[in-house]
Tab-separated table of C-alpha atoms in Angstrom:
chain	number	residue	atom	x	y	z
A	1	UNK	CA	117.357	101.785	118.242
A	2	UNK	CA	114.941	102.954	115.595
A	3	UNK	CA	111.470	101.252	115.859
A	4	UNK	CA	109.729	99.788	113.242
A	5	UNK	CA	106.512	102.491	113.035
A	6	UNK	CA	108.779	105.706	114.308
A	7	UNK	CA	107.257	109.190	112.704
A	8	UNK	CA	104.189	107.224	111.524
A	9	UNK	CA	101.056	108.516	112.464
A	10	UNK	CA	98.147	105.516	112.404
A	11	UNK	CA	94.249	106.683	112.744
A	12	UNK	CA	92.606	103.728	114.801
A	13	UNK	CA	88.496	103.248	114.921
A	14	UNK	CA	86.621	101.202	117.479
A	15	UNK	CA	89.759	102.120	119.700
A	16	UNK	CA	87.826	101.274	123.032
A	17	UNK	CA	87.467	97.104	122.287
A	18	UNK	CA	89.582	94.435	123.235
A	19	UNK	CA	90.915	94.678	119.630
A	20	UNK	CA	91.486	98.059	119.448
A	21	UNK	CA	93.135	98.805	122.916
A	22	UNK	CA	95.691	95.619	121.931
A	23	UNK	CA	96.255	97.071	118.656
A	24	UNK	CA	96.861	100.771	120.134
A	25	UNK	CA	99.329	99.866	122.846
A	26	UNK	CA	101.140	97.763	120.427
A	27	UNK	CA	101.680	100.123	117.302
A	28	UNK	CA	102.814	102.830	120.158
A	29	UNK	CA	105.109	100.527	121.669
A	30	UNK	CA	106.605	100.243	118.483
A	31	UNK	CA	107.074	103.669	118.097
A	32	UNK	CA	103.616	105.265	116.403
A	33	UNK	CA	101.823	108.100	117.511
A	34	UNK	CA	98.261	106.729	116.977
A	35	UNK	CA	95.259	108.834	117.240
A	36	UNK	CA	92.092	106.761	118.982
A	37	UNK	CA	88.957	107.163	118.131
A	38	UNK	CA	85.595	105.923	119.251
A	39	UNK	CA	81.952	107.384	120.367
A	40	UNK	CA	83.302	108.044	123.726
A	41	UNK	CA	87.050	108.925	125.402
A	42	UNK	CA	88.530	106.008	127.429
A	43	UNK	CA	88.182	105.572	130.996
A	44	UNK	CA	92.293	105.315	131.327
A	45	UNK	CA	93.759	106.736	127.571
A	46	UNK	CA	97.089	104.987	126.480
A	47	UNK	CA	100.116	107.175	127.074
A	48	UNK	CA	101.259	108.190	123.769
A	49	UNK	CA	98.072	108.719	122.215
A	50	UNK	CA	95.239	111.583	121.434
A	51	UNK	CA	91.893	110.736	121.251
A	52	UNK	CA	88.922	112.045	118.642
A	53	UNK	CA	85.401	111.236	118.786
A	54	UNK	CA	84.478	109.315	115.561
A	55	UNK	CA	80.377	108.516	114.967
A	56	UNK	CA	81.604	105.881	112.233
A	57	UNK	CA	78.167	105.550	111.029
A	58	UNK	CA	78.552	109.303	109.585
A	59	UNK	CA	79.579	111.367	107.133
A	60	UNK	CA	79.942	114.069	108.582
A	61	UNK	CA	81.863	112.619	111.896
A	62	UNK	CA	84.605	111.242	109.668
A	63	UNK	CA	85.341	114.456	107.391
A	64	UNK	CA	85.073	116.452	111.213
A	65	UNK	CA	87.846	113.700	112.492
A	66	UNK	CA	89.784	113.170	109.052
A	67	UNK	CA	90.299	117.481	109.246
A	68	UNK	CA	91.380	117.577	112.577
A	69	UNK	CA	94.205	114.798	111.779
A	70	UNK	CA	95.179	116.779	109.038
A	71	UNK	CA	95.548	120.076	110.426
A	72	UNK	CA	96.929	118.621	113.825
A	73	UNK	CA	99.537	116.458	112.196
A	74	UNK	CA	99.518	117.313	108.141
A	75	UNK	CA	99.271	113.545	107.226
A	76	UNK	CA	97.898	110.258	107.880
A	77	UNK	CA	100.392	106.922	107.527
A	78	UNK	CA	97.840	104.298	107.983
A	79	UNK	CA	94.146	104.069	109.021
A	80	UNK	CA	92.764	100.772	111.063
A	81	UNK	CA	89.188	100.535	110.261
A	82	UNK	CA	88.485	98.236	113.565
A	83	UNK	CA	85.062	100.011	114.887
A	84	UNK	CA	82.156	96.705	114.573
A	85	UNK	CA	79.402	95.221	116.156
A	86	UNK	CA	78.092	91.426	116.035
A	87	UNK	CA	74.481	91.489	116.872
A	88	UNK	CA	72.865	87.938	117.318
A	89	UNK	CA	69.302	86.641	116.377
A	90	UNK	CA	67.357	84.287	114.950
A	91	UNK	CA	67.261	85.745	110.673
A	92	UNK	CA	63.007	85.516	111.882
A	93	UNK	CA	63.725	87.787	115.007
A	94	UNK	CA	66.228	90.069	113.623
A	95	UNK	CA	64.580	93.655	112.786
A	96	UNK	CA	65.107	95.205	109.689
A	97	UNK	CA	66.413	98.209	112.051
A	98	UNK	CA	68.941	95.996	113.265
A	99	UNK	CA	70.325	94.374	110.379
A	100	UNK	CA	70.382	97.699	108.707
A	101	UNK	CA	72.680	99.098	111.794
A	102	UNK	CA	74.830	96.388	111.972
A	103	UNK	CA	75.636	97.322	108.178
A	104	UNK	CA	75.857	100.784	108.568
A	105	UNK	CA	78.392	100.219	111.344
A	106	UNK	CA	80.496	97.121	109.554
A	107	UNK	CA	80.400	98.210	106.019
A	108	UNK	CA	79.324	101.622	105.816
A	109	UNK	CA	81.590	103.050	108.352
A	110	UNK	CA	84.927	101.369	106.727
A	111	UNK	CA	83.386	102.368	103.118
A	112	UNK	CA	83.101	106.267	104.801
A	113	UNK	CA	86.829	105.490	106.334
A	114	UNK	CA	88.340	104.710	102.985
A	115	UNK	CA	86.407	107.192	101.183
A	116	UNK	CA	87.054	110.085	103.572
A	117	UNK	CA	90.883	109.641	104.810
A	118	UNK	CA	92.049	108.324	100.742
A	119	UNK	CA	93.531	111.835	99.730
A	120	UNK	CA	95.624	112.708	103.111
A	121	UNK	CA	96.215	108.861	102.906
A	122	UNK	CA	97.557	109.411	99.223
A	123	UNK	CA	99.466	112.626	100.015
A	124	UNK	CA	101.034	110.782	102.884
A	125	UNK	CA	102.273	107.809	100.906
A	126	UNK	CA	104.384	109.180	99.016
A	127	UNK	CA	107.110	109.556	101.304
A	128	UNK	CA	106.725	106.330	103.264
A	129	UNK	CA	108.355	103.076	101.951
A	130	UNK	CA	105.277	100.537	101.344
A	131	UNK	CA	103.189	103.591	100.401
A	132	UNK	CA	100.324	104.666	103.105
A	133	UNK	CA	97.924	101.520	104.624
A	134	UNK	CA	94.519	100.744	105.729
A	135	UNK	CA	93.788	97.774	107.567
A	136	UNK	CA	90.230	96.417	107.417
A	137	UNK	CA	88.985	94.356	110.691
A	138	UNK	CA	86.953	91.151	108.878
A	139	UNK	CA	86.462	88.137	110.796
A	140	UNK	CA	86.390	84.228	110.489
A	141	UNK	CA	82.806	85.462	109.528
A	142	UNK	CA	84.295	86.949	105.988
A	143	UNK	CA	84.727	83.066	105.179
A	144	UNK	CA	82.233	80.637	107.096
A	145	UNK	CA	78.764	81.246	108.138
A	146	UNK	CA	78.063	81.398	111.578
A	147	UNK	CA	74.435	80.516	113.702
A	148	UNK	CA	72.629	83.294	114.493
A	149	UNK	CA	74.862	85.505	113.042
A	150	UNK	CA	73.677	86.222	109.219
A	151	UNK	CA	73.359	90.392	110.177
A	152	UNK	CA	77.227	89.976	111.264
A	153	UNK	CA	78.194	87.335	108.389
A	154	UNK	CA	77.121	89.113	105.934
A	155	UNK	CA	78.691	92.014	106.653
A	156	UNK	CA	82.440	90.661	106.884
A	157	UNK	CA	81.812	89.549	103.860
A	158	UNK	CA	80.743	92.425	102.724
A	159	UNK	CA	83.793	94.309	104.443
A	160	UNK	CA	86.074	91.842	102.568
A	161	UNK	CA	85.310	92.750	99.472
A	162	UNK	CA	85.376	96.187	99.924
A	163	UNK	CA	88.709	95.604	100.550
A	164	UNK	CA	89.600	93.773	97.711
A	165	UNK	CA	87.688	96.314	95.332
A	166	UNK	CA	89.274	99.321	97.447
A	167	UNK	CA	92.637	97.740	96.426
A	168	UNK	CA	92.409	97.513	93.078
A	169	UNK	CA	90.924	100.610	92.528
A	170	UNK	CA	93.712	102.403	94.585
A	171	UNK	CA	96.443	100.691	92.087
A	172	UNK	CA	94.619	101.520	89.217
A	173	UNK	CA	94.833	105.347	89.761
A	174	UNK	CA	98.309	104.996	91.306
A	175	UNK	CA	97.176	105.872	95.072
A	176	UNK	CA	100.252	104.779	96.988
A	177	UNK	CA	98.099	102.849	99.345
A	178	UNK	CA	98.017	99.611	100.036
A	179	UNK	CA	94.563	97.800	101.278
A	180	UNK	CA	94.234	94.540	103.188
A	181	UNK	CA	92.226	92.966	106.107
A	182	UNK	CA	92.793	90.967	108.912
A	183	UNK	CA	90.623	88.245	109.928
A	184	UNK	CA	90.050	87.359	113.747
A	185	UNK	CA	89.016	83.398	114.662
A	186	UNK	CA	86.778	83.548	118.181
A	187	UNK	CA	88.820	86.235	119.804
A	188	UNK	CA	88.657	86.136	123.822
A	189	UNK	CA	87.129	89.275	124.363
A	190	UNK	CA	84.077	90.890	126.095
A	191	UNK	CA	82.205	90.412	122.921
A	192	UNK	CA	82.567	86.905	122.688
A	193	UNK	CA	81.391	86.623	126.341
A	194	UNK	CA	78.360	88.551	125.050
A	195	UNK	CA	78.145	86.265	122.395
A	196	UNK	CA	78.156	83.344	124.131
A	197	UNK	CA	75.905	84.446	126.290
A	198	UNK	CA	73.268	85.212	123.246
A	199	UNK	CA	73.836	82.061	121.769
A	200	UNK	CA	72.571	80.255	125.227
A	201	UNK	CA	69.512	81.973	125.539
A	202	UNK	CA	68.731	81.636	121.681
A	203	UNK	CA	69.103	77.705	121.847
A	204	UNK	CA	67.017	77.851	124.791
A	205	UNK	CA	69.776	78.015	127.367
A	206	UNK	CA	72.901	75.460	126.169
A	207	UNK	CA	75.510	75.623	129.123
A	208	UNK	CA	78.004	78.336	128.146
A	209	UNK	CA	80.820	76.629	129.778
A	210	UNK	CA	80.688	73.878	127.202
A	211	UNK	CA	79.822	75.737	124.618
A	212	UNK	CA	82.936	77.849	125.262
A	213	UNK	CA	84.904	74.267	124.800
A	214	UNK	CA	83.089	73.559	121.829
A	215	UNK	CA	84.121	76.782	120.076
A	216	UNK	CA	87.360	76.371	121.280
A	217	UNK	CA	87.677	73.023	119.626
A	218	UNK	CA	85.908	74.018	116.531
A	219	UNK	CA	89.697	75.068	115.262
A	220	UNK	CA	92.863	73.118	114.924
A	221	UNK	CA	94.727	75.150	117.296
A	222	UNK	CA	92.224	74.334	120.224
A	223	UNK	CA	91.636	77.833	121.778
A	224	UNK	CA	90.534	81.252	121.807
A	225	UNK	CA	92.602	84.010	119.829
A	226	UNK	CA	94.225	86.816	121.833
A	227	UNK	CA	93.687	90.083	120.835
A	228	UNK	CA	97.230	90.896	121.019
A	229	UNK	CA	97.532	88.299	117.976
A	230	UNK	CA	95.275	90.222	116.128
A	231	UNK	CA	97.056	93.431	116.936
A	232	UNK	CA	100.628	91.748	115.978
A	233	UNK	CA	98.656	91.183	111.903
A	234	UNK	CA	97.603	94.989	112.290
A	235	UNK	CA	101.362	95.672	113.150
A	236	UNK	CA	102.462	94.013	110.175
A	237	UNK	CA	100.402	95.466	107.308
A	238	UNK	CA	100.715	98.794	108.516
A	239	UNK	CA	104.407	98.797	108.647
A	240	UNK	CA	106.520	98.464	106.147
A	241	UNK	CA	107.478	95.178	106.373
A	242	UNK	CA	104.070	94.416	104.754
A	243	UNK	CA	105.119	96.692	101.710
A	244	UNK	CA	104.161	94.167	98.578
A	245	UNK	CA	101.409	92.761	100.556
A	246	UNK	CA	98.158	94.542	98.686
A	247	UNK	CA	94.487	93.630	98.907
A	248	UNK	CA	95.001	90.179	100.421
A	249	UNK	CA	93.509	88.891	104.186
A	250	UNK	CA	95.541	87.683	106.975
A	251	UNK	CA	93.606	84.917	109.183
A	252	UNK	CA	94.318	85.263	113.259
A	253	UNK	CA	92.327	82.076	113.386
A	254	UNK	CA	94.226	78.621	114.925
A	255	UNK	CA	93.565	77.229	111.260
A	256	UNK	CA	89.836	77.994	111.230
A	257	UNK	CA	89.505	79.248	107.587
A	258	UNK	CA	91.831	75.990	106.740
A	259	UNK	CA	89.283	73.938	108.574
């Protein structure tokens, strides 16, 4: 039986998160070979997978990774800009140095993705139905504010629209790539532990196990997102099931945006 992403070969940042591992073992299952990347190799790499180490932050890094693909593999089907932090602080506390590196990672790493991997992306479209994809990690964050969290906010926002812009612009000059983003509610995940944890010591020490309830009830659904949710969106827009679906956002989110 012929699965859904055979001979399609999917470039995957911030592979080493909860997000990212879901996402991996989830486009190989269904039949992609998907290249990792992060600052470091995994501790226990996916079977059907290579890994390359990505700086996202840097230029240079993403033309060194974006050749390798191409002479390794001589295209790129889809690139899954997921690498992202979410640095916590009072906007009084937060140092210019962070706010400027939780930007550089969150906007200027997917802006250096798009930029860097758009011509193999382009070349590679051209014989898949639906065209080539990237899929932009955003967040519930792209929509609603979030306490504590302006550095992180604004840059899912930011992220969103570079979506949206990288979209239009791709149609325009008749790139055969399609753009979108996918947009995680509070995903149950070692970041949201961290998180939570942040947000405690910040309010002057609220009990995490009830704010964990609270968050969880702050959405219709009543509950954390799984990562392999987010990873079955990912699945979606990079296949070609997604193939008229251009510069839009999919929510992961129990309702949250609706909210």
């Amino acid at each position: 039986m012929t699965k859904v992403l055979e001979d399609t070969l999917v470039l995957v940042t911030g592979a080493n998160g909860d997000i990212g591992k879901a996402t991996v073992r989830l486009l190989v299952a269904n039949g992609a070979k998907v290249v990792c990347s992060d600052l470091q190799a995994p501790r226990e790499p996916i079977e059907g997978t290579e890994f390359i180490a990505l700086d996202v932050t840097s230029e240079a890094s993403w033309k060194e990774a974006i050749g390798a693909v191409e002479q390794r593999h001589g295209k790129l089907d889809a690139l899954v800009n997921n690498a992202g932090i979410a640095p916590m602080g009072r906007i009084e506390d937060v140092t210019l140095e962070e706010w400027k590196r939780c930007q550089q990672v969150n906007v200027e790493g997917m802006f250096l993705g798009t930029k860097t991997a758009a011509s193999l992306l382009a070349r590679s479209g051209t014989d898949r139905e639906g065209g080539a994809a990237i899929v932009n990690m955003c967040s519930g964050a792209s929509d609603k504010p979030a306490v504590f969290s302006a550095a992180y906010c604004v840059s899912k926002a930011a992220a969103r629209m570079l979506t949206r812009a990288s979209a239009v612009e791709f149609a325009t000059l008749g790139y055969p790539i399609r753009v979108n983003s996918v947009h995680p509610g509070v995903v149950e995940s070692s970041m949201m532990d961290d998180i939570i944890e942040t947000y405690s010591r910040i309010s002057g020490g609220a009990d995490k196990d009830q704010l964990r309830k609270s968050i969880a009830e702050g959405n219709p659904m009543g509950r954390f997102v799984d990562p392999a949710e987010v990873a079955e969106a990912v699945l979606f827009l990079v296949s070609p099931a997604s193939r008229f679906v251009h510069g839009d956002a999919i929510h992961v989110d129990g309702g949250y945006a609706a909210s």
